[in-house]
C-alpha positions as a printed NumPy array, in Angstrom:
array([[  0.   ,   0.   ,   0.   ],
       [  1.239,   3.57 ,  -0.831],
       [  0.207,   6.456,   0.867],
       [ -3.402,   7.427,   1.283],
       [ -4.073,   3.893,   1.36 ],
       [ -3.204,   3.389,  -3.069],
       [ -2.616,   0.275,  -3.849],
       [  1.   ,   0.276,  -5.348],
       [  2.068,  -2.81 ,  -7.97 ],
       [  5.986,  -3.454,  -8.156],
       [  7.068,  -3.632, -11.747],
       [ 10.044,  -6.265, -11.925],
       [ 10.826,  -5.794, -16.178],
       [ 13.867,  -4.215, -15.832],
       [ 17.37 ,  -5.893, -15.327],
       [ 20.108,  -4.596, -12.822],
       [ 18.333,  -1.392, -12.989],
       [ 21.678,   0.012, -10.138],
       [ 24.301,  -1.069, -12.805],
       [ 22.713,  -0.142, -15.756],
       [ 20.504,   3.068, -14.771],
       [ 22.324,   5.574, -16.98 ],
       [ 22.604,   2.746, -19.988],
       [ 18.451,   2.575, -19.894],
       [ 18.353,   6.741, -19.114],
       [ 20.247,   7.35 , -22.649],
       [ 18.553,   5.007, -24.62 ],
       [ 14.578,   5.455, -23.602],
       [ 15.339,   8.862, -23.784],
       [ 17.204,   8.672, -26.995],
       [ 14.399,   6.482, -28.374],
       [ 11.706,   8.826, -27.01 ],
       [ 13.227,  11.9  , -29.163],
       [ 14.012,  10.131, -31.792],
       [  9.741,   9.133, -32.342],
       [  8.654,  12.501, -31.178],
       [ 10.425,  14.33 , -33.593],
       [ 10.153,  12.059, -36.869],
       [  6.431,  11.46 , -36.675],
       [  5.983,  15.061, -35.721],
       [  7.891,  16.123, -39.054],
       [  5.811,  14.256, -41.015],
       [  2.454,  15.596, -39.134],
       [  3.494,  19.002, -39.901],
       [  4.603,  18.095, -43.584],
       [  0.869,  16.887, -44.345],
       [ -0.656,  19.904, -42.161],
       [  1.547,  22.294, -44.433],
       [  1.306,  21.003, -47.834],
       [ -1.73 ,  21.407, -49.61 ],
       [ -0.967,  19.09 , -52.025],
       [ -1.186,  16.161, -48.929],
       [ -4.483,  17.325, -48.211],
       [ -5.606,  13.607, -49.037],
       [ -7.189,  10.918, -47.982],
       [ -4.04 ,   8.751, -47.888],
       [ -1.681,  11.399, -46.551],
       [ -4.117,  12.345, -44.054],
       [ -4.718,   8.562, -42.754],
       [ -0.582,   8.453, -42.686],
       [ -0.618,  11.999, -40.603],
       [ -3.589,   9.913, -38.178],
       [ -1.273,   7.087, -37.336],
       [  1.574,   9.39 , -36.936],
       [ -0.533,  11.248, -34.572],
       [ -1.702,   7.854, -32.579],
       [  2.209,   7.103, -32.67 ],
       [  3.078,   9.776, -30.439],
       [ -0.04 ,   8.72 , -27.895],
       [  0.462,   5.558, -27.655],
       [  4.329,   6.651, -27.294],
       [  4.141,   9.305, -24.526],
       [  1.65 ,   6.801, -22.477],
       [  4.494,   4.407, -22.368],
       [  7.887,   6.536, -22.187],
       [  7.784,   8.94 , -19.573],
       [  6.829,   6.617, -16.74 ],
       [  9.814,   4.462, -18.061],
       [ 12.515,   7.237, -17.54 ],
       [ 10.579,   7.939, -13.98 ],
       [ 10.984,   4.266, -13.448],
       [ 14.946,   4.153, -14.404],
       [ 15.65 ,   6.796, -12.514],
       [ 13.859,   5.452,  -9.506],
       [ 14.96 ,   3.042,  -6.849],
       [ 11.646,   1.098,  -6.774],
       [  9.849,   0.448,  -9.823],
       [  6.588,   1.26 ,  -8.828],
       [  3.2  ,   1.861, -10.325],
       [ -0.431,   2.352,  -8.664],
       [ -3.388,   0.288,  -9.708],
       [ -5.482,   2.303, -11.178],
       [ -2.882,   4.206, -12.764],
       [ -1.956,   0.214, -14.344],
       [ -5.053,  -0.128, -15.518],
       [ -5.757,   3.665, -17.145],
       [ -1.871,   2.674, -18.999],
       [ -3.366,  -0.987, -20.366],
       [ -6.48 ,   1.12 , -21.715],
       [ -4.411,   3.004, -23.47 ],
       [ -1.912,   0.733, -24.937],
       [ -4.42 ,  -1.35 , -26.53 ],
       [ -6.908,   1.101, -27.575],
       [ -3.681,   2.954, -29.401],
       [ -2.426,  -0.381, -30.33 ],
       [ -5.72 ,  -1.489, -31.612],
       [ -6.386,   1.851, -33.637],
       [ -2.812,   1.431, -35.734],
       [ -4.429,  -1.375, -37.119],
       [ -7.896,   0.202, -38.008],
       [ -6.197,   3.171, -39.129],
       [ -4.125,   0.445, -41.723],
       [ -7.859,  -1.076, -42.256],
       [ -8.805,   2.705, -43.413],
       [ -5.365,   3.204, -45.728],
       [ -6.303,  -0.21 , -47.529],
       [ -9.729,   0.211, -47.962],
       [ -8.316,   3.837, -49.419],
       [ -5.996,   2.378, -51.713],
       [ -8.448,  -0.249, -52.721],
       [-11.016,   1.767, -54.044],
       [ -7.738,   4.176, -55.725],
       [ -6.989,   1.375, -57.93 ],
       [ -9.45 ,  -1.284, -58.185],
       [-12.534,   1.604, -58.384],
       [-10.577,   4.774, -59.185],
       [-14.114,   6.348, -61.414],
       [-15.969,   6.273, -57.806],
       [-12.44 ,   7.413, -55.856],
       [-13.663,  10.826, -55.425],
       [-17.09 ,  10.255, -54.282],
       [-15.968,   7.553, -52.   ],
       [-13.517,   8.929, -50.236],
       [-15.39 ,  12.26 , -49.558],
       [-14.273,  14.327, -46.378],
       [-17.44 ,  12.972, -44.522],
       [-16.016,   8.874, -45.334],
       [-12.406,   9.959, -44.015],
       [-13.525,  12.093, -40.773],
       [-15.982,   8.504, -40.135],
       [-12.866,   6.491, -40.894],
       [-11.003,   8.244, -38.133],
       [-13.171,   8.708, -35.632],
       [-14.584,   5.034, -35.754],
       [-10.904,   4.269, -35.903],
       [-10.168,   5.825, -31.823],
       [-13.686,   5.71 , -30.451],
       [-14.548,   1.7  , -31.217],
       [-11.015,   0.225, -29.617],
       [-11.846,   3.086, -26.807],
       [-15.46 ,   1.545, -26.283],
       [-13.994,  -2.153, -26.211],
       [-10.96 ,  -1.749, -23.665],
       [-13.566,   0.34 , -21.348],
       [-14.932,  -2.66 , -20.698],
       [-12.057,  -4.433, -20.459],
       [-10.725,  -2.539, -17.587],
       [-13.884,  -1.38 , -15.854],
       [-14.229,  -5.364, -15.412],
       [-10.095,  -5.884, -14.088],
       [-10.847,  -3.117, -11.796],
       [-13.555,  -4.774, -10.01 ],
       [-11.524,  -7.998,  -9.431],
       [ -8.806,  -8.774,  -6.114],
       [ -5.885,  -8.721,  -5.851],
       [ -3.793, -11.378,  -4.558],
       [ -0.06 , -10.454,  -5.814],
       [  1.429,  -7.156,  -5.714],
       [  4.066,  -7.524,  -8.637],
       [  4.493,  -9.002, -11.986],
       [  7.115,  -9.424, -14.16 ],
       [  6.774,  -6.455, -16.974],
       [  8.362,  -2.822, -18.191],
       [  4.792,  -1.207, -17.972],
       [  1.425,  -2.39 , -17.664],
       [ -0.081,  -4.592, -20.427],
       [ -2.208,  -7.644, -20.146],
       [  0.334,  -9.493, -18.506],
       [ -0.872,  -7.343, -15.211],
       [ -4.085,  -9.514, -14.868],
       [ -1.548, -12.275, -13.19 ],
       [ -1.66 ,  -9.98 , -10.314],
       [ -5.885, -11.179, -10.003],
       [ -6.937, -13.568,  -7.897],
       [ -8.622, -15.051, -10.538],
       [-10.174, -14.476, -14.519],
       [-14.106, -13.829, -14.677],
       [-15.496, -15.994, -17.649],
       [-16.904, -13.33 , -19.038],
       [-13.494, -11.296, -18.959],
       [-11.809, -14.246, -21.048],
       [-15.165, -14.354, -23.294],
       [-15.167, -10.526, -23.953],
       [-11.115, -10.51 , -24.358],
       [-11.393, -12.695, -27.074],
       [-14.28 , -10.831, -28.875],
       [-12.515,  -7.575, -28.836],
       [ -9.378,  -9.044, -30.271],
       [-11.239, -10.432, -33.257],
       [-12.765,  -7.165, -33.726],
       [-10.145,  -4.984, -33.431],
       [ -7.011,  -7.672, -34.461],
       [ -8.176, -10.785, -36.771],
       [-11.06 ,  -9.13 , -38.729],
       [ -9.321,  -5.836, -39.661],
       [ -6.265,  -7.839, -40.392],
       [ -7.616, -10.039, -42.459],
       [ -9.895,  -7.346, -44.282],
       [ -6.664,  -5.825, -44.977],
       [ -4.945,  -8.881, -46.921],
       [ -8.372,  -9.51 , -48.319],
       [ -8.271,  -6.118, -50.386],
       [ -4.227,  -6.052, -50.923],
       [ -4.549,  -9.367, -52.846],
       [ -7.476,  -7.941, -55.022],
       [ -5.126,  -4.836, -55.259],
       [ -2.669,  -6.972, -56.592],
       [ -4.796,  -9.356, -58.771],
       [ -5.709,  -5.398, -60.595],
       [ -2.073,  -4.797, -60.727],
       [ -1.244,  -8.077, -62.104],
       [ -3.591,  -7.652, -64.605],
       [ -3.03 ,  -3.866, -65.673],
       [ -0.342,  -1.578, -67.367],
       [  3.304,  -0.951, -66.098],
       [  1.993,   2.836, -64.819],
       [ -0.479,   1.095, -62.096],
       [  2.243,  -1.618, -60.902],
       [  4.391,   1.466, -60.102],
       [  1.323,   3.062, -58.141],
       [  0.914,  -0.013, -56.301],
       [  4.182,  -0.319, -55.005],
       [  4.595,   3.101, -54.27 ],
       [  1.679,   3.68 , -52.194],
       [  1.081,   0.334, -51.128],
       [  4.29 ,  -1.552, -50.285],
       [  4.598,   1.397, -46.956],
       [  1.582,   0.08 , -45.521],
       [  2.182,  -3.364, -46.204],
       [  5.543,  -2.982, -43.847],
       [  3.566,  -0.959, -41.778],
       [  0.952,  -3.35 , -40.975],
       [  3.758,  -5.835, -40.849],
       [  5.672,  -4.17 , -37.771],
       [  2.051,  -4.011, -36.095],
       [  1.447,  -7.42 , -36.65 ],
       [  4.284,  -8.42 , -35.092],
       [  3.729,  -5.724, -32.108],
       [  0.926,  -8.232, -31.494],
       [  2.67 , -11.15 , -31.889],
       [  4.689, -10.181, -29.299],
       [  2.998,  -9.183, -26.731],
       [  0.907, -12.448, -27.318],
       [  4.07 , -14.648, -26.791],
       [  5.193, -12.546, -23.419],
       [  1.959, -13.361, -22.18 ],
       [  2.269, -17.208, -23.468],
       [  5.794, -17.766, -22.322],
       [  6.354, -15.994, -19.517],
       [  7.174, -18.793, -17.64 ],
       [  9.444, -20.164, -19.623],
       [ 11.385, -17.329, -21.205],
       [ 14.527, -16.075, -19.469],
       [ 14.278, -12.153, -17.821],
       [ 16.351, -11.162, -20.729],
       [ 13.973, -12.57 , -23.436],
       [ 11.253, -10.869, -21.814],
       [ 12.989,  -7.501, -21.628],
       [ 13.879,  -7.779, -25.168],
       [ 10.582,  -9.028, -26.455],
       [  8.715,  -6.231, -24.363],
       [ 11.147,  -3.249, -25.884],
       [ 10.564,  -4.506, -29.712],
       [  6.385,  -3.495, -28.492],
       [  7.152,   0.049, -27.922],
       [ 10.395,   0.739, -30.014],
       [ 10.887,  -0.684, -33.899],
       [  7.136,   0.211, -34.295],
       [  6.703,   3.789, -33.309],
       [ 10.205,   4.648, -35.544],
       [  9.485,   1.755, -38.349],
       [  6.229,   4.085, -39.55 ],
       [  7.532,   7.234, -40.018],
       [ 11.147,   5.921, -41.498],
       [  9.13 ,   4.013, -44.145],
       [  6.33 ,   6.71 , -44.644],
       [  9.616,   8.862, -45.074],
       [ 11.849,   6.947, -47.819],
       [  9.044,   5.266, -49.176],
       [  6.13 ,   8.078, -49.729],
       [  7.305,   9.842, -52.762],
       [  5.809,  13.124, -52.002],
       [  6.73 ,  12.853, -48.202],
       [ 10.285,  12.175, -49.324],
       [ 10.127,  15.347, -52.066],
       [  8.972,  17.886, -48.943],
       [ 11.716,  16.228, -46.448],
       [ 14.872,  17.074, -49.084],
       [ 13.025,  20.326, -49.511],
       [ 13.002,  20.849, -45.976],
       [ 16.836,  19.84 , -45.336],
       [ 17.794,  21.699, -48.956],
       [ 16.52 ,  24.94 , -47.397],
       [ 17.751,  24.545, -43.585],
       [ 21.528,  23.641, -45.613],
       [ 20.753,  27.005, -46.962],
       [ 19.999,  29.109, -43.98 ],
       [ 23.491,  27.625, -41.97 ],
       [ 25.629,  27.968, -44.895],
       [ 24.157,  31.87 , -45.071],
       [ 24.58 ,  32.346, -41.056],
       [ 28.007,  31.333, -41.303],
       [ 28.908,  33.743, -44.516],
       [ 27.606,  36.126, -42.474]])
């Protein structure tokens, strides 16, 4: 118990946090930086450019945006924790961090859902693109895209905070669903509606994807050199994209499968690939791989090459 009577959960992820403390300081913080300030770059490129002012760009400038959340719930409280002498995280603090690393988690992948159902109806139906894709279709896209993962993991955590406790501690680097070990024991209903809400917002949407990438290739396959070259370039990015989500969630599903059996070091490892390749994978590939992206970010280091080389003539 903390003070005030707050139920405090011990956090036992880290290894030789004494020894290594300034090792872990450099690189969260390094890490954190480094995804603030490349997915910010390419929010402001699509808020500045008029010609990005589409449905695809702004779907890109949405996950960047959910990046950075789902980033900044998970970061700071690891440099607190690194720089602390007890790892230590209240309850209901634990639970409001699980809402929000699967409901940011889950809305990457229905924000991919949106981009493929975009680029589907680009290429397979480009004659209806326009009316399709209207302004209304994209703002539903993204706000089904927060508010329906939201909706599910409310449940999901108004139900874990009604259950005991019985252990005080569990083996993670923040709060995921590995922190439902710490229960006494697993309603039926919990498992039941766990299980619904990841097909909703992990197998269907996944699978919805690949359904309209192979018909996006079947048209390609079929179709003139020009519309091969469109596919690749604006659909091989959110292929790897969903790729390095998929594998987020493959993740975390084998930490909570093999916890048991997987040394501290595996589990440290396995837990850092959740929260690091993933948030810098999308806006590296969105960078080299997005031709106009990659046109306004040479413009944009062209012009601040300029402005040193004319502070230092001066």
């Amino acid at each position: 118990m903390g003070r005030n009577g707050t139920v405090m959960l011990n956090l036992g992820g880290l290894i030789d946090v004494d020894k290594y403390r300034y090792v872990y300081l450099m690189v969260f913080l390094l890490l954190f930086v480094l995804i603030l300030c490349s997915n910010c770059i390419i929010i402001c490129l699509i808020w500045i450019h008029r010609n990005l002012h589409e449905p695809m760009y702004i779907f890109i400038a949405a996950l960047s945006l959910n990046t950075l959340l789902f980033s900044t719930v998970i970061y700071p409280k690891l440099l607190v924790d690194v720089l602390s002498h007890q790892q230590r995280i209240s309850y209901s603090a634990c639970l409001v961090q699980v809402f929000f690393f699967y409901s940011f988690g889950a809305s990457d992948i229905m924000l991919l859902l949106a981009m493929s159902y975009d680029r589907y109806v680009s290429i397979c139906r480009p004659l209806q693109y326009a009316s399709t894709m209207s302004t209304t279709t994209v703002s539903v896209f993204l706000a089904l895209s927060w508010f329906v993962p939201a909706c599910l993991m409310s449940v999901t955590v108004v139900v874990q905070s009604k259950q005991k406790i019985c252990s005080l501690s569990f083996e993670g680097l923040f709060c995921t669903a590995k922190m439902t070990k710490i229960h006494c024991m697993v309603p039926t209903f919990l498992t039941v509606w766990t299980s619904i809400t990841l097909l909703c917002i992990a197998v269907f949407p996944v699978l919805f994807i690949f359904f309209t990438y192979f018909k996006i290739f079947m048209v390609a396959y079929r179709s003139d050199g020009e519309v091969r070259k469109k596919v690749v370039d604006t659909c091989l990015p959110h292929l790897l994209v969903l790729m390095a989500t998929v594998c987020l969630i493959a993740f975390d599903v084998i930490l909570g499968l093999l916890e048991s059996v997987l040394p501290k070091s595996a589990q440290l490892i396995l837990s850092l690939q959740t929260v690091v390749y993933n948030p810098l994978f999308n806006p590296i590939i969105y960078g080299v791989k997005m031709k106009e992206i990659r046109k306004h970010i040479k413009k944009m280091l062209c012009c601040n090459r300029v402005r040193i080389s004319k502070t230092q003539v001066e």
